[in-house]
Coordinates of C-alpha atoms in Angstrom, one line a residue:
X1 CA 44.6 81.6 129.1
X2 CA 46.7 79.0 130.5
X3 CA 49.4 79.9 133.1
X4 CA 52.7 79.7 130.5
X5 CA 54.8 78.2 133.8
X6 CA 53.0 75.4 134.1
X7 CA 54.3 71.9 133.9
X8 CA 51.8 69.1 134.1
X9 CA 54.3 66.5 133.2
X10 CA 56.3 66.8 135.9
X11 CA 53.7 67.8 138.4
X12 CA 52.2 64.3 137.4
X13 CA 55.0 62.2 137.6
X14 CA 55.5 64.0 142.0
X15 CA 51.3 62.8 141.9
X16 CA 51.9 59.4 140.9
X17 CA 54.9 58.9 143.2
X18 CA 52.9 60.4 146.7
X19 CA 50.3 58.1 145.8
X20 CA 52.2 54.8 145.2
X21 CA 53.1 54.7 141.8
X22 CA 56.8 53.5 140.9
X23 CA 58.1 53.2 137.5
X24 CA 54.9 53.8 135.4
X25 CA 56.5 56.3 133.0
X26 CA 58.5 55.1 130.5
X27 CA 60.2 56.1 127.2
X28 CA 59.3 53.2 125.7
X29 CA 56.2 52.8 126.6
X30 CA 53.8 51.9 123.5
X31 CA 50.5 54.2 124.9
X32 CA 51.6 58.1 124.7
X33 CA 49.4 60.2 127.5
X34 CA 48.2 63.9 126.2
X35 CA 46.3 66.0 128.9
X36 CA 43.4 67.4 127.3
X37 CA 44.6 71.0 129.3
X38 CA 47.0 71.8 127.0
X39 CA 47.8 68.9 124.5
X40 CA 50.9 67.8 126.3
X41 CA 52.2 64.5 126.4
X42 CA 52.6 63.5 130.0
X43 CA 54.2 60.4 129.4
X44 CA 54.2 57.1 127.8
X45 CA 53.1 53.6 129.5
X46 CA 53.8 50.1 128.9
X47 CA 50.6 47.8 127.4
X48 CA 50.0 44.6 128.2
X49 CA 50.1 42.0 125.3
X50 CA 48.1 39.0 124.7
X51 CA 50.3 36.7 126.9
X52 CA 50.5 39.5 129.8
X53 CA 46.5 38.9 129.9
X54 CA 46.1 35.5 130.0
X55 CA 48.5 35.5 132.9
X56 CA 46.4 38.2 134.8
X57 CA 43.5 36.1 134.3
X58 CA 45.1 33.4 135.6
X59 CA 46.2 35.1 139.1
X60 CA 42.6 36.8 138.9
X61 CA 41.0 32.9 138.7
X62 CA 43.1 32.0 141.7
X63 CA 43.0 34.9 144.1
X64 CA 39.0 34.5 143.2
X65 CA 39.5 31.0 144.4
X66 CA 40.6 32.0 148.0
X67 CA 39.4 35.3 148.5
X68 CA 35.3 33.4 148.0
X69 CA 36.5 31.6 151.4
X70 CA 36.7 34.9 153.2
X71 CA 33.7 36.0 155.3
X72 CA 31.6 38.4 153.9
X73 CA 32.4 41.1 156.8
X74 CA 36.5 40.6 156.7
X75 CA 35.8 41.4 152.9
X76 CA 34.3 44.3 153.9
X77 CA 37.0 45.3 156.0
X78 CA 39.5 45.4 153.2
X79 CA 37.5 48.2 151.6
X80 CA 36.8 49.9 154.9
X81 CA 41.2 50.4 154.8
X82 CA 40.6 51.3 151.0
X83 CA 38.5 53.9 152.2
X84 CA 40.8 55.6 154.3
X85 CA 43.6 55.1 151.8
X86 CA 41.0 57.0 149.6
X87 CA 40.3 59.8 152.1
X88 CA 43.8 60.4 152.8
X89 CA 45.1 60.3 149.2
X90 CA 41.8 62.2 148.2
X91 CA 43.3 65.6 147.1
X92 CA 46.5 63.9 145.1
X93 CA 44.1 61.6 143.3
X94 CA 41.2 64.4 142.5
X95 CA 44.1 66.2 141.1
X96 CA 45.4 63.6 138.6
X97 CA 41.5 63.0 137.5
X98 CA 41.7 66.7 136.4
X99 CA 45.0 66.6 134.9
X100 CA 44.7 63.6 132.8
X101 CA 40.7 64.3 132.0
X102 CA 40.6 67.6 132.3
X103 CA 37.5 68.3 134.6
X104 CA 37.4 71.1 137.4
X105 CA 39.4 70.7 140.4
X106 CA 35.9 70.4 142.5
X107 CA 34.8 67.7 139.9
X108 CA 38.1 65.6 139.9
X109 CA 37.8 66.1 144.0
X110 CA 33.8 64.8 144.0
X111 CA 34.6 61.5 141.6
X112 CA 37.4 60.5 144.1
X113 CA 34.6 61.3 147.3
X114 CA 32.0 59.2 145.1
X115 CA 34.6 56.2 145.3
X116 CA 35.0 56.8 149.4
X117 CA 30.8 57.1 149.0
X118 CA 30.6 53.4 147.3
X119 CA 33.3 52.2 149.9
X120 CA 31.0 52.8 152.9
X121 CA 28.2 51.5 151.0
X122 CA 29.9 48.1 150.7
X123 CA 31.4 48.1 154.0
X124 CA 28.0 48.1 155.6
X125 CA 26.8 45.6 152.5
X126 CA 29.3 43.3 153.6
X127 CA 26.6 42.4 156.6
X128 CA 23.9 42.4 154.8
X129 CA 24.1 39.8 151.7
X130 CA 21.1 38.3 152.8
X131 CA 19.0 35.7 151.4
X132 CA 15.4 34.4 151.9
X133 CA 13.8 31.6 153.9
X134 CA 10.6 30.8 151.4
X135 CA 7.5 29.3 152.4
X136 CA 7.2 25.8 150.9
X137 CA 4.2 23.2 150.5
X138 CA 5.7 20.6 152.1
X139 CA 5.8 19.7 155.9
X140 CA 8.9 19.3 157.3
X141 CA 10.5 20.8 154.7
X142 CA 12.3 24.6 154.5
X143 CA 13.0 26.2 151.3
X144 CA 15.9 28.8 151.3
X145 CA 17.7 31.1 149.1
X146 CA 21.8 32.0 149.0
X147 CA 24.0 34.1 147.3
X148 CA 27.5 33.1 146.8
X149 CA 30.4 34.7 145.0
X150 CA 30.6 34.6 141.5
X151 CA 33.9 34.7 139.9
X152 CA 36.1 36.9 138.8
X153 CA 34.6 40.5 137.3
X154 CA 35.4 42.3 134.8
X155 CA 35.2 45.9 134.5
X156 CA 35.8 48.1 131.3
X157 CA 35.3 52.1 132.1
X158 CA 35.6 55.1 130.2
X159 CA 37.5 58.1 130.1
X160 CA 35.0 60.5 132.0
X161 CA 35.0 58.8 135.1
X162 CA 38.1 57.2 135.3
X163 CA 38.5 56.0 138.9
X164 CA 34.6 56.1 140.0
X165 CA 32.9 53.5 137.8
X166 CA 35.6 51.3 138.7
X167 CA 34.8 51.7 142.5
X168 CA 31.4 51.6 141.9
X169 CA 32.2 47.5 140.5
X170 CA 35.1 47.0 142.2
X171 CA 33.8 48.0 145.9
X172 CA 30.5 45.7 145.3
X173 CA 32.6 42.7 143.7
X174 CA 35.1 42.6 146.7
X175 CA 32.3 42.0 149.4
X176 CA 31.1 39.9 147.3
X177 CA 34.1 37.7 147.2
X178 CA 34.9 38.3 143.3
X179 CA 38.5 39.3 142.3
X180 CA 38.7 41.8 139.9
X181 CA 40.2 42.7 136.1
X182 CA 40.1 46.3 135.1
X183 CA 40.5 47.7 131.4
X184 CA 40.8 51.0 131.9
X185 CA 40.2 53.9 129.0
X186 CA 43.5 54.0 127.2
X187 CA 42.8 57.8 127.7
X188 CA 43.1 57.1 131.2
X189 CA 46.0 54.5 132.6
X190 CA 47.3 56.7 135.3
X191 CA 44.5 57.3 137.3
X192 CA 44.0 53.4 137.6
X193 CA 47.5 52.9 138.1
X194 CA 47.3 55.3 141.0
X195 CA 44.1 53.8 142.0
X196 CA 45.2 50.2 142.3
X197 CA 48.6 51.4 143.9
X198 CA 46.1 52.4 147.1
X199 CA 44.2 49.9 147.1
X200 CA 47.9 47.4 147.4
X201 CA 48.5 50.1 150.0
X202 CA 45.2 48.9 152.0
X203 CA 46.0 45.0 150.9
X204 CA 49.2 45.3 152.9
X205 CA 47.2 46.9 155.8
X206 CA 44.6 44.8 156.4
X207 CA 47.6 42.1 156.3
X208 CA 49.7 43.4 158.3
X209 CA 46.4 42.9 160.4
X210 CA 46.0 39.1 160.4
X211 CA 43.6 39.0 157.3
X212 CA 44.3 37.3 154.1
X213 CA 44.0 39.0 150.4
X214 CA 45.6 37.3 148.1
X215 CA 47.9 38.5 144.8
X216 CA 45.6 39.0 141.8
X217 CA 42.3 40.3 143.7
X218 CA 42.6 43.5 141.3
X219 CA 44.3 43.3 138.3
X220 CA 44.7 45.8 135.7
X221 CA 45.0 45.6 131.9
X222 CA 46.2 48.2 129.9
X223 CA 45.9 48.7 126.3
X224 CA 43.3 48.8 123.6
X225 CA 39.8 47.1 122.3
X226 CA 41.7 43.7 122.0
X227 CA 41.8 43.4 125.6
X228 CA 38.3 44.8 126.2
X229 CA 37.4 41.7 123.5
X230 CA 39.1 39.4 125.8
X231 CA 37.5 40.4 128.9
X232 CA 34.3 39.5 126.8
X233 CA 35.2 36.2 125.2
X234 CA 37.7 34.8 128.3
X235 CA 35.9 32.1 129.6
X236 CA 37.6 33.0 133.5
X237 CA 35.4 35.8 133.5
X238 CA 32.0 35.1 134.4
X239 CA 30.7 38.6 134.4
X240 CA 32.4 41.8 132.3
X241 CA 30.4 45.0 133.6
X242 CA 31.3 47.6 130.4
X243 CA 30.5 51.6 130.4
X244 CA 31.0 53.3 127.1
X245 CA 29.5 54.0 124.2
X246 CA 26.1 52.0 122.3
X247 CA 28.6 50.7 120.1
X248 CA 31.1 49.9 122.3
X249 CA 28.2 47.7 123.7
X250 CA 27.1 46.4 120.3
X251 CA 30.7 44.9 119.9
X252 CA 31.0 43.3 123.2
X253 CA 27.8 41.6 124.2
X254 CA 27.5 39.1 121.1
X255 CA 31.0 38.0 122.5
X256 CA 29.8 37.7 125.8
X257 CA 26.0 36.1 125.2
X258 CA 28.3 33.5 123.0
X259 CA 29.2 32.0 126.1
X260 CA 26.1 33.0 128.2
X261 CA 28.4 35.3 130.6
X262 CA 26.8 38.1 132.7
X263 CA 26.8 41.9 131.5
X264 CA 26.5 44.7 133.3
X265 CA 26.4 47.6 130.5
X266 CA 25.6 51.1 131.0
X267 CA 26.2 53.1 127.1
X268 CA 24.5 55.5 125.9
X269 CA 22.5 58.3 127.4
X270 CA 20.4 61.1 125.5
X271 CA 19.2 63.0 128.9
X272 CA 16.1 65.0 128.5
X273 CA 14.0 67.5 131.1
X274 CA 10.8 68.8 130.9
X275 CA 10.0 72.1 132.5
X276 CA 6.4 72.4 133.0
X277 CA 4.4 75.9 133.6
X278 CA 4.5 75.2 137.3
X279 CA 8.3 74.9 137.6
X280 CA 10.1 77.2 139.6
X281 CA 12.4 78.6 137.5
X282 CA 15.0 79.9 139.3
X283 CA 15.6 76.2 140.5
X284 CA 15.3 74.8 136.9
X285 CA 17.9 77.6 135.4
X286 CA 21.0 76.4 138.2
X287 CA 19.8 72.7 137.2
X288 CA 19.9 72.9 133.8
X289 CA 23.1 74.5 133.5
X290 CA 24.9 72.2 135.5
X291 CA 23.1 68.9 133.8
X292 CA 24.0 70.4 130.5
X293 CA 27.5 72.2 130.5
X294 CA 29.1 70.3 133.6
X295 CA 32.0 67.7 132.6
X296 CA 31.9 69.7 129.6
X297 CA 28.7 68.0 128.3
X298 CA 31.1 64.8 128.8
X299 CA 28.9 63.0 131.4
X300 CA 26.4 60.1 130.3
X301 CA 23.5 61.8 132.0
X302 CA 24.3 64.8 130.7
X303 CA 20.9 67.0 130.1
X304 CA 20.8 66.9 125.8
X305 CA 17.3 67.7 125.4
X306 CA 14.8 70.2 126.7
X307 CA 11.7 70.7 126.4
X308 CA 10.1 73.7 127.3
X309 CA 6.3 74.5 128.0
X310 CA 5.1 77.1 125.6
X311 CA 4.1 79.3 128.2
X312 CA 7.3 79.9 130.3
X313 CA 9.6 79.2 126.9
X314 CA 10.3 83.0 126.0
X315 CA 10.3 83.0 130.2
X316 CA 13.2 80.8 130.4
X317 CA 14.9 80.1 127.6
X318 CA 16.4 84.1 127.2
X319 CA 18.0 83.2 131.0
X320 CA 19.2 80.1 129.9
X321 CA 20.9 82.2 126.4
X322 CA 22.4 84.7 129.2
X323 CA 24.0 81.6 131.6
X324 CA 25.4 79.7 128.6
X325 CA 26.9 83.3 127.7
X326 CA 28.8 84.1 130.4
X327 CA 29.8 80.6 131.9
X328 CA 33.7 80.7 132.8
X329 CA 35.4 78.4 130.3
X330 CA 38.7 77.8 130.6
X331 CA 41.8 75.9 132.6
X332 CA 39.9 73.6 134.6
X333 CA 42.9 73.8 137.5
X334 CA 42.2 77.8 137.9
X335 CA 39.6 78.7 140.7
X336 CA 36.2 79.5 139.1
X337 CA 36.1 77.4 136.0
X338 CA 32.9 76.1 135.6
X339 CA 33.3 74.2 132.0
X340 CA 37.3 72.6 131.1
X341 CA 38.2 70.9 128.0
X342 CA 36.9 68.4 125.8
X343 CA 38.8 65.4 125.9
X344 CA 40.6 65.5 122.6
X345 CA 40.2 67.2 118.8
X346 CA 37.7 64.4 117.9
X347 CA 35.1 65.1 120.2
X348 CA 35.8 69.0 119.3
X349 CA 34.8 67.8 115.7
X350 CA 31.8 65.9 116.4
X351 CA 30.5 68.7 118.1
X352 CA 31.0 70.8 115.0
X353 CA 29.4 68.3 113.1
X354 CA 26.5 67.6 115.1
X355 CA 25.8 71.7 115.4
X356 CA 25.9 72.1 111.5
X357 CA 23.2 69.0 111.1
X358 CA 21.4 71.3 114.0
X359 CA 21.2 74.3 111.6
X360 CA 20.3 72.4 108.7
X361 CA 17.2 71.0 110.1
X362 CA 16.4 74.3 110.9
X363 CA 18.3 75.2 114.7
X364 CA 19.2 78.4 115.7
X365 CA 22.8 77.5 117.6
X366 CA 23.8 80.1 120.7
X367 CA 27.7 79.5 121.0
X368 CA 29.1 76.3 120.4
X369 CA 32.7 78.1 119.2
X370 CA 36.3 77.2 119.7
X371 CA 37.7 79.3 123.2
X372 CA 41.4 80.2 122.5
X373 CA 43.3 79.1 125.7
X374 CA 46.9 79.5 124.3
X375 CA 47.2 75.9 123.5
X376 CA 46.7 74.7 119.9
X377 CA 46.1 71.0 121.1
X378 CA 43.7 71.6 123.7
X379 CA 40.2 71.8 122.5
X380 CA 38.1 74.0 124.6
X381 CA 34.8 75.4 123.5
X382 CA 31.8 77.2 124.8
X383 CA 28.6 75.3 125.3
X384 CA 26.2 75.3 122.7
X385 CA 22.2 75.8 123.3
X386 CA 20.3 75.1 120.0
X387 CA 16.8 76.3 120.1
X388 CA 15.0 73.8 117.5
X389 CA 11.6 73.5 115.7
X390 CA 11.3 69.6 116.4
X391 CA 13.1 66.9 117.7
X392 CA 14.5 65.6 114.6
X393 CA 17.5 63.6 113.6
X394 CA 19.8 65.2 115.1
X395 CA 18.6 65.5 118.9
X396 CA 18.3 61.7 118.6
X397 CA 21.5 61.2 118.3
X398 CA 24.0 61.7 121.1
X399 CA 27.0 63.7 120.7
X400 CA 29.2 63.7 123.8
X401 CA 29.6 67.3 124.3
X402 CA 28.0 70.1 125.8
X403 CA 25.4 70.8 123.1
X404 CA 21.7 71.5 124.8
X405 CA 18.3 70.6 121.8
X406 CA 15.7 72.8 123.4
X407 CA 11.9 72.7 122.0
X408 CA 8.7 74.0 123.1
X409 CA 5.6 71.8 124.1
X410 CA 1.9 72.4 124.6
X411 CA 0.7 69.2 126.7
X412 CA 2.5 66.9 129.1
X413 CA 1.4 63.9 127.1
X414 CA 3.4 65.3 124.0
X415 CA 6.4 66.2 126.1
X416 CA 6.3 62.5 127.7
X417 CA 6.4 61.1 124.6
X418 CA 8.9 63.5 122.8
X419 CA 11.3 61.8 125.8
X420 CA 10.8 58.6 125.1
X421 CA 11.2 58.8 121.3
X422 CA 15.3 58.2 121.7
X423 CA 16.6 54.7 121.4
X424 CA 18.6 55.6 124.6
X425 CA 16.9 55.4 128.1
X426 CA 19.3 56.3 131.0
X427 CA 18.2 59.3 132.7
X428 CA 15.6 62.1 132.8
X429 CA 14.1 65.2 135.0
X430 CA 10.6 67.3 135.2
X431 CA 10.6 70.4 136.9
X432 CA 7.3 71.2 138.4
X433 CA 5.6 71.6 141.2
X434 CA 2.2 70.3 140.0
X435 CA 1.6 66.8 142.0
X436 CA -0.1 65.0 139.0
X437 CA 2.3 66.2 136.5
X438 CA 5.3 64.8 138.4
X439 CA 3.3 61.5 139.5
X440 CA 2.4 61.2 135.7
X441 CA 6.1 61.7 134.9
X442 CA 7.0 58.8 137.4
X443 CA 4.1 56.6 136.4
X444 CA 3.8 53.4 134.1
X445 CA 2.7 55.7 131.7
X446 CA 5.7 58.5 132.5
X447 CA 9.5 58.6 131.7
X448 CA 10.7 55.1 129.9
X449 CA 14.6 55.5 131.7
X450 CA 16.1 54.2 134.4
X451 CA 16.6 57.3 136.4
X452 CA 13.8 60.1 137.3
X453 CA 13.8 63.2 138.6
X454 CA 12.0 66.0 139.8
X455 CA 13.4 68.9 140.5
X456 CA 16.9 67.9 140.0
X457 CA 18.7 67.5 136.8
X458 CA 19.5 63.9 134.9
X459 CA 23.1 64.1 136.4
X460 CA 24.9 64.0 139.8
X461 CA 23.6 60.6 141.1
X462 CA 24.1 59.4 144.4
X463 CA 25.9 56.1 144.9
X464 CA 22.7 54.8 147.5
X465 CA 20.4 53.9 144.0
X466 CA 21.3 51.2 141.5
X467 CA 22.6 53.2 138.7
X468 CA 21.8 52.4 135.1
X469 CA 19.0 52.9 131.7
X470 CA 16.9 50.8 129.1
X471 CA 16.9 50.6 126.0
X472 CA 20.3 51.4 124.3
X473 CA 21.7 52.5 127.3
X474 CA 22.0 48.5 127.9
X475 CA 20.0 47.0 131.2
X476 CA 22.5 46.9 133.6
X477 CA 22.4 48.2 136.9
X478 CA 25.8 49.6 139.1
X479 CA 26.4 50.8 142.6
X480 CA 23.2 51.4 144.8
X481 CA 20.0 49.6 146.2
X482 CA 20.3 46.0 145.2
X483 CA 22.1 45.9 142.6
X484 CA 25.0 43.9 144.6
X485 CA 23.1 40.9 143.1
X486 CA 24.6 41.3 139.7
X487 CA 27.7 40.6 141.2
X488 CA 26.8 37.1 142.7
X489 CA 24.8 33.6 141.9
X490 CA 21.8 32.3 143.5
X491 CA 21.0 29.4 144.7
X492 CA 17.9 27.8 145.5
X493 CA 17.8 25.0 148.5
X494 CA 15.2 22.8 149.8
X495 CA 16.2 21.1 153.2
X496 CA 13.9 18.1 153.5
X497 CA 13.8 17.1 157.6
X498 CA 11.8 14.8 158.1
X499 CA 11.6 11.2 157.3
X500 CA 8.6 11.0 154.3
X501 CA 9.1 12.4 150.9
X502 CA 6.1 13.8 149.6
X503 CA 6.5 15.5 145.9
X504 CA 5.8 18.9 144.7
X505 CA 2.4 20.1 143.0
X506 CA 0.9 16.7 144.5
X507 CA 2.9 14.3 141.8
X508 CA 2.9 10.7 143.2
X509 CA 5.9 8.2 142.7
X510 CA 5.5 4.9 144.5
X511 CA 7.6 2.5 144.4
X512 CA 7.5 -1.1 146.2

């Protein structure tokens, strides 16, 4: 049960002014704030309307316009002092991301340490934005390649990783040399609010230090789809990075292929493992359980499908029955809970529905009920694992909540292909410890998503790999490896040196 002494309203309002925030709550603000904890209404803030935008956009456009003429590595410095801001504000911030998502105090701790993760990651990327020196056909000539800063980014996120996507974009862009607009989840305002207040709180640092960051590098928009549709269709944004749902994506990129701007999107996810007969279960039971019931299923690589090997099924499965069982479930701010809330009484009906479509096709559903935690508008449940004959209609689709779609298999080639059959393609696993079967799984002719695993769950990426799926997860590719190169435009020289002018592929041009 919830501690009956507890005020999260005013415990948030002391969080938001240690880290920065001034003036965010207000009784006539339009957007009301419920923590998904206990249903109470934290506060209300203030949107922005149509005009408030277009003049964001504007200061966006012309801090883009200066910051471009900063060098790479004084960029980089700006996020190094972000960084620290992040480190020392890290416990006040991871607390806010529980309060106003409702995830476990070590889950709201690790998004903030993934944002101080992607801030080193840039700092040292802020050397390295290299280009290429090609070999070309033609003496005296040299054929290069450059990357140059792009324009000003926007990024849309989504309520289950409020502050981290956003770093993920915002920590490339800025070495980069982009400025930045973030619409945050409407779910969400606080935590960027608090976010952006540090990141001023760097600004003034690096200052204060002889450097030069201009007003507008990181704007923020809060409010509704309207504004997501205008980061789409604003012709001042050259790219619009976008994490949410398939639909969500469907909306947005017609608007933004209209104009031929960049998008980074990263939607759906309909996470799948396979655990084969050499698979050491042990291992595969700890993964499992946090891929699947971690976030409260609220992750988009979240493990929703399983399939089991027929030999090691009755094995496994009856452990996996006992976890989901007795897996603390409860106020995410108490020492021990594994599983919080759902975010709100929508996704608490989806759920429902998606479990009775389960049992119509013929699932046998373990849990999946309401847990009373003394508050009527908080929706907590505990996680379902359906044991079904197939993979039919209803594991296809994702619902975003901790609801597992376990199946047997006979051959690897089946269990392959049962992962790939999902429109969505963003992340998947194998346990085994067979060589061939994981090589297979990693092959050409293996998993079809942008993430693979063995041995390790779908979920808990690292910031060092480009993040992202096919299919209907979108294409797009965030934080890690080289994925910096979304956030730029290329350009292709040819320095010609000497004093003839001989043609490419032999063409001859002579004139007199």
């Amino acid at each position: 049960m919830l501690p009956a002494s507890r005020n999260l309203p005013a415990e948030v309002r002391d969080l938001l002014a240690t880290l920065g925030v001034a003036d965010a709550l207000r009784p006539d603000g339009a957007l009301a704030l419920r923590s998904p904890i206990d249903g109470s209404i934290l506060g209300r803030v203030v949107t922005d309307s149509d005009a408030d935008a277009e003049a964001k956009l504007a200061r966006a456009q012309a801090a883009f316009l200066q910051w471009r003429q900063v060098p790479a590595p004084q960029r980089g410095e700006l996020v190094r002092l972000f960084g620290l801001e992040l480190r020392s504000a890290k416990a006040a911030l991871g607390r806010l991301v529980s309060i106003e998502v409702g995830k476990v105090a070590s889950e709201g701790q690790g998004e903030v340490q993934e944002m101080i993760d992607i801030c080193d990651f840039a700092v040292g990327l802020s050397r390295q934005l290299h280009g290429l020196t090609i070999a070309t056909e033609r003496a005296e000539h040299r054929m290069m390649e450059t990357w140059h800063p792009l324009g000003v980014t926007g990024i849309i996120s989504a309520f289950n990783f409020p502050v981290a996507v956003w770093a993920w974009n915002a920590a490339l862009a800025l070495v980069c040399g982009n400025s930045t607009v973030w619409k945050p989840s409407p779910r969400t305002p606080l935590c960027a609010l608090a976010t952006l207040a540090l990141l001023r709180r760097a600004q003034d640092r690096f200052v204060a230090a002889g450097g030069s960051a201009p007003e507008g590098l990181a704007e923020l928009l809060l409010g509704g789809q309207e504004l997501a549709e205008k980061l789409a269709e604003h012709p001042l944004v050259p790219l619009v990075s976008a994490t949410g749902s398939t639909a969500m994506g469907r909306a947005l990129a017609p608007r933004l292929a209209a104009r031929f701007a960049r998008a980074i999107l990263e939607l759906g996810g309909n996470n799948a493992a396979i655990v084969c007969p050499s698979a050491d279960l042990d291992l595969a039971v700890r993964a499992i359980a946090f891929a699947a019931m971690g976030t409260a299923g609220q992750r988009c690589t979240t493990l929703r499908r399983l399939f089991v090997q027929a030999e090691v099924y009755d094995v496994l499965v009856p452990r996996l029955r006992a976890a989901y069982r007795s897996v603390p479930v409860g106020d995410p701010l108490s020492e021990g809970t594994l599983v919080g809330p759902l975010i709100d009484g929508q996704a608490f009906a989806a759920m429902q529905r998606a479990l009775a479509e389960a049992r119509a096709a013929g699932g046998v559903v373990h849990g999946g009920e309401r847990v009373d935690a003394g508050a009527a508008d908080a929706f907590y449940v505990r996680p379902a694992l359906v044991e079904m004959p197939a993979q039919t209609e209803p594991v296809c689709e994702e619902t975003f909540a901790p609801i597992l779609y376990v199946m047997r298999y006979d051959t690897l080639d089946a269990a392959l292909a049962l992962n790939n059959a999902v429109p969505q393609g963003l992340s998947s696993s194998i346990f085994t410890n067979d060589l061939r079967e994981s090589e297979a799984f990693l092959s050409v002719n293996g998993s079809d998503c942008g993430i693979t695993n063995v041995n390790i769950g779908p979920s808990g990426a690292e910031i060092g790999g480009a993040f992202g799926g096919e299919k209907e997860t979108g294409g797009g590719r965030e934080s890690g490896s080289d994925a910096w190169k979304g956030y730029m435009r290329r350009a292709t020289a040819t320095i010609n040196y000497g004093r003839s002018l001989p043609l490419a592929q032999g063409v001859r041009f002579d004139i007199t």
